[in-house]
Amino acid sequence: LMLFIILYIFSCIAVELITLHRLSIGPDPSPRFQELVAEYFPSLMGTMLTLVQFIALDNVVTIYRPLIEADPWLLIYFIGLILVVGIVLMNLVTAVIVNSALEQAVQDKDLLKTMEEQRKKKLVKDLRRIFVRLDEDGSGMLSRHEIQNVEQKDKHLLEQLMTMQDPVDIFDALDVDGSGDVGIDEFCDGIWQVAVSNAPLEIKRIEKQVDVIRGDVRASKQAQQELIDIIRELRGSLPTKSGADWSFPSTDD
């Protein structure tokens, strides 16, 4: 609509400046000028059709150059026409199209996120049901023996998600800390992470093991610092012996 309005305005101006020009209908007309007006600017609708070429700058030099050579003042009109219609307006239209594409991409991303969340809720719900059926003693922890008693339909689902056929292998993959038991959250989250990730199961297992090791190292460092603090307190309560070295290495090393 905006493009149509701008073309209409410039067409009205062209009719006044070119179609009704003195070299077209004046007492001393120019045959070449009249020929160009008859071909490109015969009427308001014909002028609008001609100005469509200026949108894409489609061989417009053959239109405006002879007219400007006949009347240099028309240069002002054609410069304004090319700047507004051929450059500014088209850049604006392009910006609108790009902005619409970006907004659509954001909407698609949000839609995929929503679908992913719905899929996760459904899958976690199914996995919790499987866990409850496998947890024979109702302890809230799944053992290696219990997972071997998995039903066929549950086994088929686990095989699809974990790409493993042996339930024991699935249990070993989920039992990252090697405790011999798997909790319900560890069971559901572990299978979900493997199901949505393109990384091999071994990579996900290594990542979890690294997190466990990092936590153990942090706890060991804290325990070491507490032990050093206790020894220092004991040293302060003992008489100082000449030549004794009571220094301790820093836990930051």
PDB file of C-alpha atoms in Angstrom:
ATOM      1  CA  LEU A   1       0.000   0.000   0.000  1.00  0.00           C
ATOM      2  CA  MET A   2       2.807   2.402   0.879  1.00  0.00           C
ATOM      3  CA  LEU A   3       4.568   1.571  -2.389  1.00  0.00           C
ATOM      4  CA  PHE A   4       1.387   2.212  -4.363  1.00  0.00           C
ATOM      5  CA  ILE A   5       0.842   5.588  -2.669  1.00  0.00           C
ATOM      6  CA  ILE A   6       4.418   6.731  -3.368  1.00  0.00           C
ATOM      7  CA  LEU A   7       4.202   5.631  -7.006  1.00  0.00           C
ATOM      8  CA  TYR A   8       0.886   7.470  -7.341  1.00  0.00           C
ATOM      9  CA  ILE A   9       2.369  10.685  -5.944  1.00  0.00           C
ATOM     10  CA  PHE A  10       5.417  10.563  -8.239  1.00  0.00           C
ATOM     11  CA  SER A  11       3.171   9.696 -11.197  1.00  0.00           C
ATOM     12  CA  CYS A  12       1.024  12.775 -10.565  1.00  0.00           C
ATOM     13  CA  ILE A  13       4.174  14.905 -10.433  1.00  0.00           C
ATOM     14  CA  ALA A  14       5.452  13.268 -13.650  1.00  0.00           C
ATOM     15  CA  VAL A  15       2.199  14.056 -15.449  1.00  0.00           C
ATOM     16  CA  GLU A  16       2.543  17.730 -14.498  1.00  0.00           C
ATOM     17  CA  LEU A  17       6.261  17.966 -15.279  1.00  0.00           C
ATOM     18  CA  ILE A  18       6.631  15.640 -18.280  1.00  0.00           C
ATOM     19  CA  THR A  19       3.265  14.778 -19.882  1.00  0.00           C
ATOM     20  CA  LEU A  20       2.162  18.423 -19.834  1.00  0.00           C
ATOM     21  CA  HIS A  21       5.664  19.754 -20.566  1.00  0.00           C
ATOM     22  CA  ARG A  22       6.013  22.626 -23.060  1.00  0.00           C
ATOM     23  CA  LEU A  23       8.175  20.389 -25.288  1.00  0.00           C
ATOM     24  CA  SER A  24       5.265  17.956 -25.461  1.00  0.00           C
ATOM     25  CA  ILE A  25       2.187  20.145 -25.884  1.00  0.00           C
ATOM     26  CA  GLY A  26       3.701  23.614 -26.208  1.00  0.00           C
ATOM     27  CA  PRO A  27       3.805  25.852 -29.262  1.00  0.00           C
ATOM     28  CA  ASP A  28       7.284  24.586 -30.180  1.00  0.00           C
ATOM     29  CA  PRO A  29       7.210  20.863 -29.346  1.00  0.00           C
ATOM     30  CA  SER A  30      10.108  18.437 -29.711  1.00  0.00           C
ATOM     31  CA  PRO A  31       9.327  15.332 -31.769  1.00  0.00           C
ATOM     32  CA  ARG A  32      11.791  13.247 -29.766  1.00  0.00           C
ATOM     33  CA  PHE A  33      10.313  14.500 -26.477  1.00  0.00           C
ATOM     34  CA  GLN A  34       6.775  13.803 -27.698  1.00  0.00           C
ATOM     35  CA  GLU A  35       7.804  10.295 -28.718  1.00  0.00           C
ATOM     36  CA  LEU A  36       9.180   9.581 -25.228  1.00  0.00           C
ATOM     37  CA  VAL A  37       6.077  11.012 -23.551  1.00  0.00           C
ATOM     38  CA  ALA A  38       3.780   8.953 -25.760  1.00  0.00           C
ATOM     39  CA  GLU A  39       5.729   5.781 -24.953  1.00  0.00           C
ATOM     40  CA  TYR A  40       6.453   6.188 -21.225  1.00  0.00           C
ATOM     41  CA  PHE A  41       4.232   8.980 -19.827  1.00  0.00           C
ATOM     42  CA  PRO A  42       0.996   8.931 -21.862  1.00  0.00           C
ATOM     43  CA  SER A  43      -1.373   9.041 -18.880  1.00  0.00           C
ATOM     44  CA  LEU A  44      -1.468   8.630 -15.109  1.00  0.00           C
ATOM     45  CA  MET A  45      -1.758   4.822 -15.280  1.00  0.00           C
ATOM     46  CA  GLY A  46       0.857   4.602 -18.026  1.00  0.00           C
ATOM     47  CA  THR A  47       3.200   6.750 -15.957  1.00  0.00           C
ATOM     48  CA  MET A  48       2.735   4.517 -12.893  1.00  0.00           C
ATOM     49  CA  LEU A  49       3.586   1.494 -15.035  1.00  0.00           C
ATOM     50  CA  THR A  50       6.745   3.234 -16.214  1.00  0.00           C
ATOM     51  CA  LEU A  51       7.769   4.147 -12.678  1.00  0.00           C
ATOM     52  CA  VAL A  52       7.588   0.474 -11.726  1.00  0.00           C
ATOM     53  CA  GLN A  53      10.823   0.113 -13.703  1.00  0.00           C
ATOM     54  CA  PHE A  54      12.464   2.576 -11.310  1.00  0.00           C
ATOM     55  CA  ILE A  55      11.744   0.247  -8.390  1.00  0.00           C
ATOM     56  CA  ALA A  56      14.222  -2.302  -9.765  1.00  0.00           C
ATOM     57  CA  LEU A  57      16.185   0.310 -11.776  1.00  0.00           C
ATOM     58  CA  ASP A  58      15.406  -1.764 -14.858  1.00  0.00           C
ATOM     59  CA  ASN A  59      17.159  -0.014 -17.800  1.00  0.00           C
ATOM     60  CA  VAL A  60      15.791   3.345 -16.651  1.00  0.00           C
ATOM     61  CA  VAL A  61      18.673   5.272 -18.247  1.00  0.00           C
ATOM     62  CA  THR A  62      16.926   4.991 -21.622  1.00  0.00           C
ATOM     63  CA  ILE A  63      13.933   6.785 -20.090  1.00  0.00           C
ATOM     64  CA  TYR A  64      15.346   9.676 -18.101  1.00  0.00           C
ATOM     65  CA  ARG A  65      18.523  10.518 -20.065  1.00  0.00           C
ATOM     66  CA  PRO A  66      16.841  11.829 -23.262  1.00  0.00           C
ATOM     67  CA  LEU A  67      14.332  13.787 -21.175  1.00  0.00           C
ATOM     68  CA  ILE A  68      17.060  15.390 -19.047  1.00  0.00           C
ATOM     69  CA  GLU A  69      19.063  16.260 -22.180  1.00  0.00           C
ATOM     70  CA  ALA A  70      15.983  18.033 -23.492  1.00  0.00           C
ATOM     71  CA  ASP A  71      15.247  19.807 -20.185  1.00  0.00           C
ATOM     72  CA  PRO A  72      18.021  19.707 -17.497  1.00  0.00           C
ATOM     73  CA  TRP A  73      15.553  20.815 -14.810  1.00  0.00           C
ATOM     74  CA  LEU A  74      13.979  17.361 -14.942  1.00  0.00           C
ATOM     75  CA  LEU A  75      17.195  16.054 -13.334  1.00  0.00           C
ATOM     76  CA  ILE A  76      15.847  17.157  -9.943  1.00  0.00           C
ATOM     77  CA  TYR A  77      12.709  15.057 -10.388  1.00  0.00           C
ATOM     78  CA  PHE A  78      14.513  11.899 -11.533  1.00  0.00           C
ATOM     79  CA  ILE A  79      17.149  12.129  -8.783  1.00  0.00           C
ATOM     80  CA  GLY A  80      14.402  12.330  -6.179  1.00  0.00           C
ATOM     81  CA  LEU A  81      12.525   9.478  -7.875  1.00  0.00           C
ATOM     82  CA  ILE A  82      15.561   7.171  -7.917  1.00  0.00           C
ATOM     83  CA  LEU A  83      16.545   7.994  -4.321  1.00  0.00           C
ATOM     84  CA  VAL A  84      13.070   7.526  -2.870  1.00  0.00           C
ATOM     85  CA  VAL A  85      11.644   4.698  -4.979  1.00  0.00           C
ATOM     86  CA  GLY A  86      14.744   2.859  -6.141  1.00  0.00           C
ATOM     87  CA  ILE A  87      16.879   3.021  -2.994  1.00  0.00           C
ATOM     88  CA  VAL A  88      15.150   4.212   0.177  1.00  0.00           C
ATOM     89  CA  LEU A  89      11.814   2.514  -0.387  1.00  0.00           C
ATOM     90  CA  MET A  90      13.325  -0.787  -1.517  1.00  0.00           C
ATOM     91  CA  ASN A  91      15.680  -0.810   1.471  1.00  0.00           C
ATOM     92  CA  LEU A  92      12.676  -0.198   3.701  1.00  0.00           C
ATOM     93  CA  VAL A  93      10.749  -3.051   2.078  1.00  0.00           C
ATOM     94  CA  THR A  94      13.798  -5.307   2.448  1.00  0.00           C
ATOM     95  CA  ALA A  95      14.109  -4.360   6.127  1.00  0.00           C
ATOM     96  CA  VAL A  96      10.441  -5.197   6.696  1.00  0.00           C
ATOM     97  CA  ILE A  97      10.882  -8.589   5.016  1.00  0.00           C
ATOM     98  CA  VAL A  98      14.037  -9.379   7.008  1.00  0.00           C
ATOM     99  CA  ASN A  99      12.385  -8.292  10.253  1.00  0.00           C
ATOM    100  CA  SER A 100       9.391 -10.502   9.534  1.00  0.00           C
ATOM    101  CA  ALA A 101      11.724 -13.428   8.831  1.00  0.00           C
ATOM    102  CA  LEU A 102      13.565 -12.865  12.121  1.00  0.00           C
ATOM    103  CA  GLU A 103      10.315 -12.664  14.066  1.00  0.00           C
ATOM    104  CA  GLN A 104       9.144 -15.883  12.416  1.00  0.00           C
ATOM    105  CA  ALA A 105      12.435 -17.549  13.346  1.00  0.00           C
ATOM    106  CA  VAL A 106      11.986 -16.506  16.978  1.00  0.00           C
ATOM    107  CA  GLN A 107       8.433 -17.837  16.974  1.00  0.00           C
ATOM    108  CA  ASP A 108       9.621 -21.116  15.453  1.00  0.00           C
ATOM    109  CA  LYS A 109      12.327 -21.354  18.118  1.00  0.00           C
ATOM    110  CA  ASP A 110       9.805 -20.767  20.893  1.00  0.00           C
ATOM    111  CA  LEU A 111       7.487 -23.339  19.334  1.00  0.00           C
ATOM    112  CA  LEU A 112      10.274 -25.916  19.180  1.00  0.00           C
ATOM    113  CA  LYS A 113      11.156 -25.167  22.792  1.00  0.00           C
ATOM    114  CA  THR A 114       7.540 -25.658  23.844  1.00  0.00           C
ATOM    115  CA  MET A 115       7.296 -28.903  21.910  1.00  0.00           C
ATOM    116  CA  GLU A 116      10.569 -30.081  23.457  1.00  0.00           C
ATOM    117  CA  GLU A 117       9.269 -29.333  26.947  1.00  0.00           C
ATOM    118  CA  GLN A 118       6.033 -31.205  26.244  1.00  0.00           C
ATOM    119  CA  ARG A 119       8.015 -34.141  24.904  1.00  0.00           C
ATOM    120  CA  LYS A 120      10.221 -34.145  27.992  1.00  0.00           C
ATOM    121  CA  LYS A 121       7.227 -34.083  30.344  1.00  0.00           C
ATOM    122  CA  LYS A 122       5.636 -37.034  28.557  1.00  0.00           C
ATOM    123  CA  LEU A 123       8.893 -38.997  28.423  1.00  0.00           C
ATOM    124  CA  VAL A 124       9.784 -38.321  32.065  1.00  0.00           C
ATOM    125  CA  LYS A 125       6.258 -39.373  33.067  1.00  0.00           C
ATOM    126  CA  ASP A 126       6.697 -42.676  31.189  1.00  0.00           C
ATOM    127  CA  LEU A 127      10.158 -43.181  32.682  1.00  0.00           C
ATOM    128  CA  ARG A 128       8.843 -42.640  36.210  1.00  0.00           C
ATOM    129  CA  ARG A 129       6.207 -45.297  35.605  1.00  0.00           C
ATOM    130  CA  ILE A 130       8.902 -47.681  34.377  1.00  0.00           C
ATOM    131  CA  PHE A 131      11.006 -46.898  37.455  1.00  0.00           C
ATOM    132  CA  VAL A 132       8.097 -47.612  39.797  1.00  0.00           C
ATOM    133  CA  ARG A 133       7.434 -50.938  38.081  1.00  0.00           C
ATOM    134  CA  LEU A 134      11.119 -51.882  38.341  1.00  0.00           C
ATOM    135  CA  ASP A 135      11.468 -50.783  41.984  1.00  0.00           C
ATOM    136  CA  GLU A 136      10.179 -54.023  43.462  1.00  0.00           C
ATOM    137  CA  ASP A 137      11.050 -53.245  47.086  1.00  0.00           C
ATOM    138  CA  GLY A 138       9.737 -49.668  46.897  1.00  0.00           C
ATOM    139  CA  SER A 139      13.014 -48.255  48.230  1.00  0.00           C
ATOM    140  CA  GLY A 140      13.163 -45.447  45.693  1.00  0.00           C
ATOM    141  CA  MET A 141      16.454 -46.851  44.396  1.00  0.00           C
ATOM    142  CA  LEU A 142      16.918 -49.167  41.436  1.00  0.00           C
ATOM    143  CA  SER A 143      19.427 -52.018  41.710  1.00  0.00           C
ATOM    144  CA  ARG A 144      21.174 -54.045  39.034  1.00  0.00           C
ATOM    145  CA  HIS A 145      19.035 -57.072  39.902  1.00  0.00           C
ATOM    146  CA  GLU A 146      15.773 -55.152  39.621  1.00  0.00           C
ATOM    147  CA  ILE A 147      16.506 -53.720  36.179  1.00  0.00           C
ATOM    148  CA  GLN A 148      17.070 -57.213  34.838  1.00  0.00           C
ATOM    149  CA  ASN A 149      13.390 -57.942  35.512  1.00  0.00           C
ATOM    150  CA  VAL A 150      12.227 -55.215  33.130  1.00  0.00           C
ATOM    151  CA  GLU A 151       9.085 -55.956  31.145  1.00  0.00           C
ATOM    152  CA  GLN A 152       9.347 -56.377  27.396  1.00  0.00           C
ATOM    153  CA  LYS A 153       7.475 -53.174  26.494  1.00  0.00           C
ATOM    154  CA  ASP A 154       9.561 -51.148  28.946  1.00  0.00           C
ATOM    155  CA  LYS A 155      12.719 -52.777  27.646  1.00  0.00           C
ATOM    156  CA  HIS A 156      11.798 -51.820  24.089  1.00  0.00           C
ATOM    157  CA  LEU A 157      11.373 -48.150  25.071  1.00  0.00           C
ATOM    158  CA  LEU A 158      14.700 -48.109  26.938  1.00  0.00           C
ATOM    159  CA  GLU A 159      16.440 -49.674  23.957  1.00  0.00           C
ATOM    160  CA  GLN A 160      15.106 -46.946  21.661  1.00  0.00           C
ATOM    161  CA  LEU A 161      16.207 -44.155  23.985  1.00  0.00           C
ATOM    162  CA  MET A 162      19.581 -45.535  25.040  1.00  0.00           C
ATOM    163  CA  THR A 163      20.503 -47.500  21.868  1.00  0.00           C
ATOM    164  CA  MET A 164      21.413 -50.428  24.152  1.00  0.00           C
ATOM    165  CA  GLN A 165      19.810 -53.854  24.271  1.00  0.00           C
ATOM    166  CA  ASP A 166      21.173 -55.194  27.537  1.00  0.00           C
ATOM    167  CA  PRO A 167      19.398 -53.741  30.618  1.00  0.00           C
ATOM    168  CA  VAL A 168      22.597 -54.229  32.637  1.00  0.00           C
ATOM    169  CA  ASP A 169      24.502 -52.002  30.201  1.00  0.00           C
ATOM    170  CA  ILE A 170      21.792 -49.369  30.583  1.00  0.00           C
ATOM    171  CA  PHE A 171      22.110 -49.579  34.367  1.00  0.00           C
ATOM    172  CA  ASP A 172      25.910 -49.261  34.222  1.00  0.00           C
ATOM    173  CA  ALA A 173      25.578 -46.223  31.974  1.00  0.00           C
ATOM    174  CA  LEU A 174      23.219 -44.535  34.443  1.00  0.00           C
ATOM    175  CA  ASP A 175      25.157 -45.529  37.574  1.00  0.00           C
ATOM    176  CA  VAL A 176      27.818 -42.857  37.132  1.00  0.00           C
ATOM    177  CA  ASP A 177      29.091 -42.888  40.717  1.00  0.00           C
ATOM    178  CA  GLY A 178      29.313 -46.691  40.789  1.00  0.00           C
ATOM    179  CA  SER A 179      27.210 -46.975  43.936  1.00  0.00           C
ATOM    180  CA  GLY A 180      25.233 -49.919  42.603  1.00  0.00           C
ATOM    181  CA  ASP A 181      21.929 -48.036  42.957  1.00  0.00           C
ATOM    182  CA  VAL A 182      20.170 -45.526  40.708  1.00  0.00           C
ATOM    183  CA  GLY A 183      17.651 -42.999  42.036  1.00  0.00           C
ATOM    184  CA  ILE A 184      14.540 -41.988  40.152  1.00  0.00           C
ATOM    185  CA  ASP A 185      15.886 -38.536  39.250  1.00  0.00           C
ATOM    186  CA  GLU A 186      19.191 -40.023  38.119  1.00  0.00           C
ATOM    187  CA  PHE A 187      17.267 -42.608  36.092  1.00  0.00           C
ATOM    188  CA  CYS A 188      14.965 -40.104  34.351  1.00  0.00           C
ATOM    189  CA  ASP A 189      17.488 -37.304  33.801  1.00  0.00           C
ATOM    190  CA  GLY A 190      20.176 -39.674  32.550  1.00  0.00           C
ATOM    191  CA  ILE A 191      17.959 -41.277  29.937  1.00  0.00           C
ATOM    192  CA  TRP A 192      16.521 -37.902  28.872  1.00  0.00           C
ATOM    193  CA  GLN A 193      19.979 -36.370  28.377  1.00  0.00           C
ATOM    194  CA  VAL A 194      21.002 -39.272  26.166  1.00  0.00           C
ATOM    195  CA  ALA A 195      17.714 -39.175  24.226  1.00  0.00           C
ATOM    196  CA  VAL A 196      17.987 -35.478  23.267  1.00  0.00           C
ATOM    197  CA  SER A 197      21.757 -35.347  22.762  1.00  0.00           C
ATOM    198  CA  ASN A 198      23.590 -36.251  19.566  1.00  0.00           C
ATOM    199  CA  ALA A 199      26.701 -37.128  21.556  1.00  0.00           C
ATOM    200  CA  PRO A 200      27.500 -40.826  22.150  1.00  0.00           C
ATOM    201  CA  LEU A 201      26.465 -42.331  25.461  1.00  0.00           C
ATOM    202  CA  GLU A 202      30.108 -42.716  26.465  1.00  0.00           C
ATOM    203  CA  ILE A 203      30.633 -38.968  26.175  1.00  0.00           C
ATOM    204  CA  LYS A 204      27.634 -38.235  28.423  1.00  0.00           C
ATOM    205  CA  ARG A 205      28.918 -40.786  30.933  1.00  0.00           C
ATOM    206  CA  ILE A 206      32.386 -39.202  30.936  1.00  0.00           C
ATOM    207  CA  GLU A 207      30.851 -35.761  31.466  1.00  0.00           C
ATOM    208  CA  LYS A 208      28.937 -36.993  34.505  1.00  0.00           C
ATOM    209  CA  GLN A 209      32.005 -38.779  35.858  1.00  0.00           C
ATOM    210  CA  VAL A 210      34.033 -35.579  35.508  1.00  0.00           C
ATOM    211  CA  ASP A 211      31.372 -33.699  37.485  1.00  0.00           C
ATOM    212  CA  VAL A 212      31.497 -36.353  40.208  1.00  0.00           C
ATOM    213  CA  ILE A 213      35.301 -36.223  40.323  1.00  0.00           C
ATOM    214  CA  ARG A 214      35.238 -32.433  40.483  1.00  0.00           C
ATOM    215  CA  GLY A 215      32.888 -32.602  43.451  1.00  0.00           C
ATOM    216  CA  ASP A 216      35.070 -35.198  45.190  1.00  0.00           C
ATOM    217  CA  VAL A 217      38.194 -33.088  44.664  1.00  0.00           C
ATOM    218  CA  ARG A 218      36.418 -30.032  46.049  1.00  0.00           C
ATOM    219  CA  ALA A 219      35.270 -31.981  49.111  1.00  0.00           C
ATOM    220  CA  SER A 220      38.761 -33.448  49.593  1.00  0.00           C
ATOM    221  CA  LYS A 221      40.318 -30.007  49.396  1.00  0.00           C
ATOM    222  CA  GLN A 222      37.891 -28.684  51.994  1.00  0.00           C
ATOM    223  CA  ALA A 223      38.564 -31.640  54.310  1.00  0.00           C
ATOM    224  CA  GLN A 224      42.292 -31.107  53.905  1.00  0.00           C
ATOM    225  CA  GLN A 225      41.960 -27.459  54.834  1.00  0.00           C
ATOM    226  CA  GLU A 226      39.895 -28.337  57.906  1.00  0.00           C
ATOM    227  CA  LEU A 227      42.539 -30.883  58.954  1.00  0.00           C
ATOM    228  CA  ILE A 228      45.300 -28.292  58.572  1.00  0.00           C
ATOM    229  CA  ASP A 229      43.310 -25.816  60.659  1.00  0.00           C
ATOM    230  CA  ILE A 230      42.925 -28.440  63.436  1.00  0.00           C
ATOM    231  CA  ILE A 231      46.666 -29.208  63.390  1.00  0.00           C
ATOM    232  CA  ARG A 232      47.473 -25.524  63.592  1.00  0.00           C
ATOM    233  CA  GLU A 233      45.206 -25.164  66.597  1.00  0.00           C
ATOM    234  CA  LEU A 234      46.951 -28.116  68.247  1.00  0.00           C
ATOM    235  CA  ARG A 235      50.333 -26.606  67.443  1.00  0.00           C
ATOM    236  CA  GLY A 236      49.309 -23.385  69.101  1.00  0.00           C
ATOM    237  CA  SER A 237      48.448 -25.241  72.296  1.00  0.00           C
ATOM    238  CA  LEU A 238      51.828 -27.050  72.427  1.00  0.00           C
ATOM    239  CA  PRO A 239      55.117 -25.522  73.648  1.00  0.00           C
ATOM    240  CA  THR A 240      57.322 -24.356  70.767  1.00  0.00           C
ATOM    241  CA  LYS A 241      60.438 -26.468  70.260  1.00  0.00           C
ATOM    242  CA  SER A 242      63.533 -24.727  68.970  1.00  0.00           C
ATOM    243  CA  GLY A 243      64.335 -25.538  65.353  1.00  0.00           C
ATOM    244  CA  ALA A 244      61.011 -27.305  64.656  1.00  0.00           C
ATOM    245  CA  ASP A 245      59.354 -26.589  61.320  1.00  0.00           C
ATOM    246  CA  TRP A 246      55.563 -26.384  61.752  1.00  0.00           C
ATOM    247  CA  SER A 247      54.807 -24.898  58.355  1.00  0.00           C
ATOM    248  CA  PHE A 248      52.203 -26.526  56.110  1.00  0.00           C
ATOM    249  CA  PRO A 249      51.881 -26.421  52.353  1.00  0.00           C
ATOM    250  CA  SER A 250      49.068 -24.328  50.922  1.00  0.00           C
ATOM    251  CA  THR A 251      45.996 -26.217  49.746  1.00  0.00           C
ATOM    252  CA  ASP A 252      45.905 -23.969  46.677  1.00  0.00           C
ATOM    253  CA  ASP A 253      48.996 -25.659  45.218  1.00  0.00           C
TER     254      ASP A 253
END
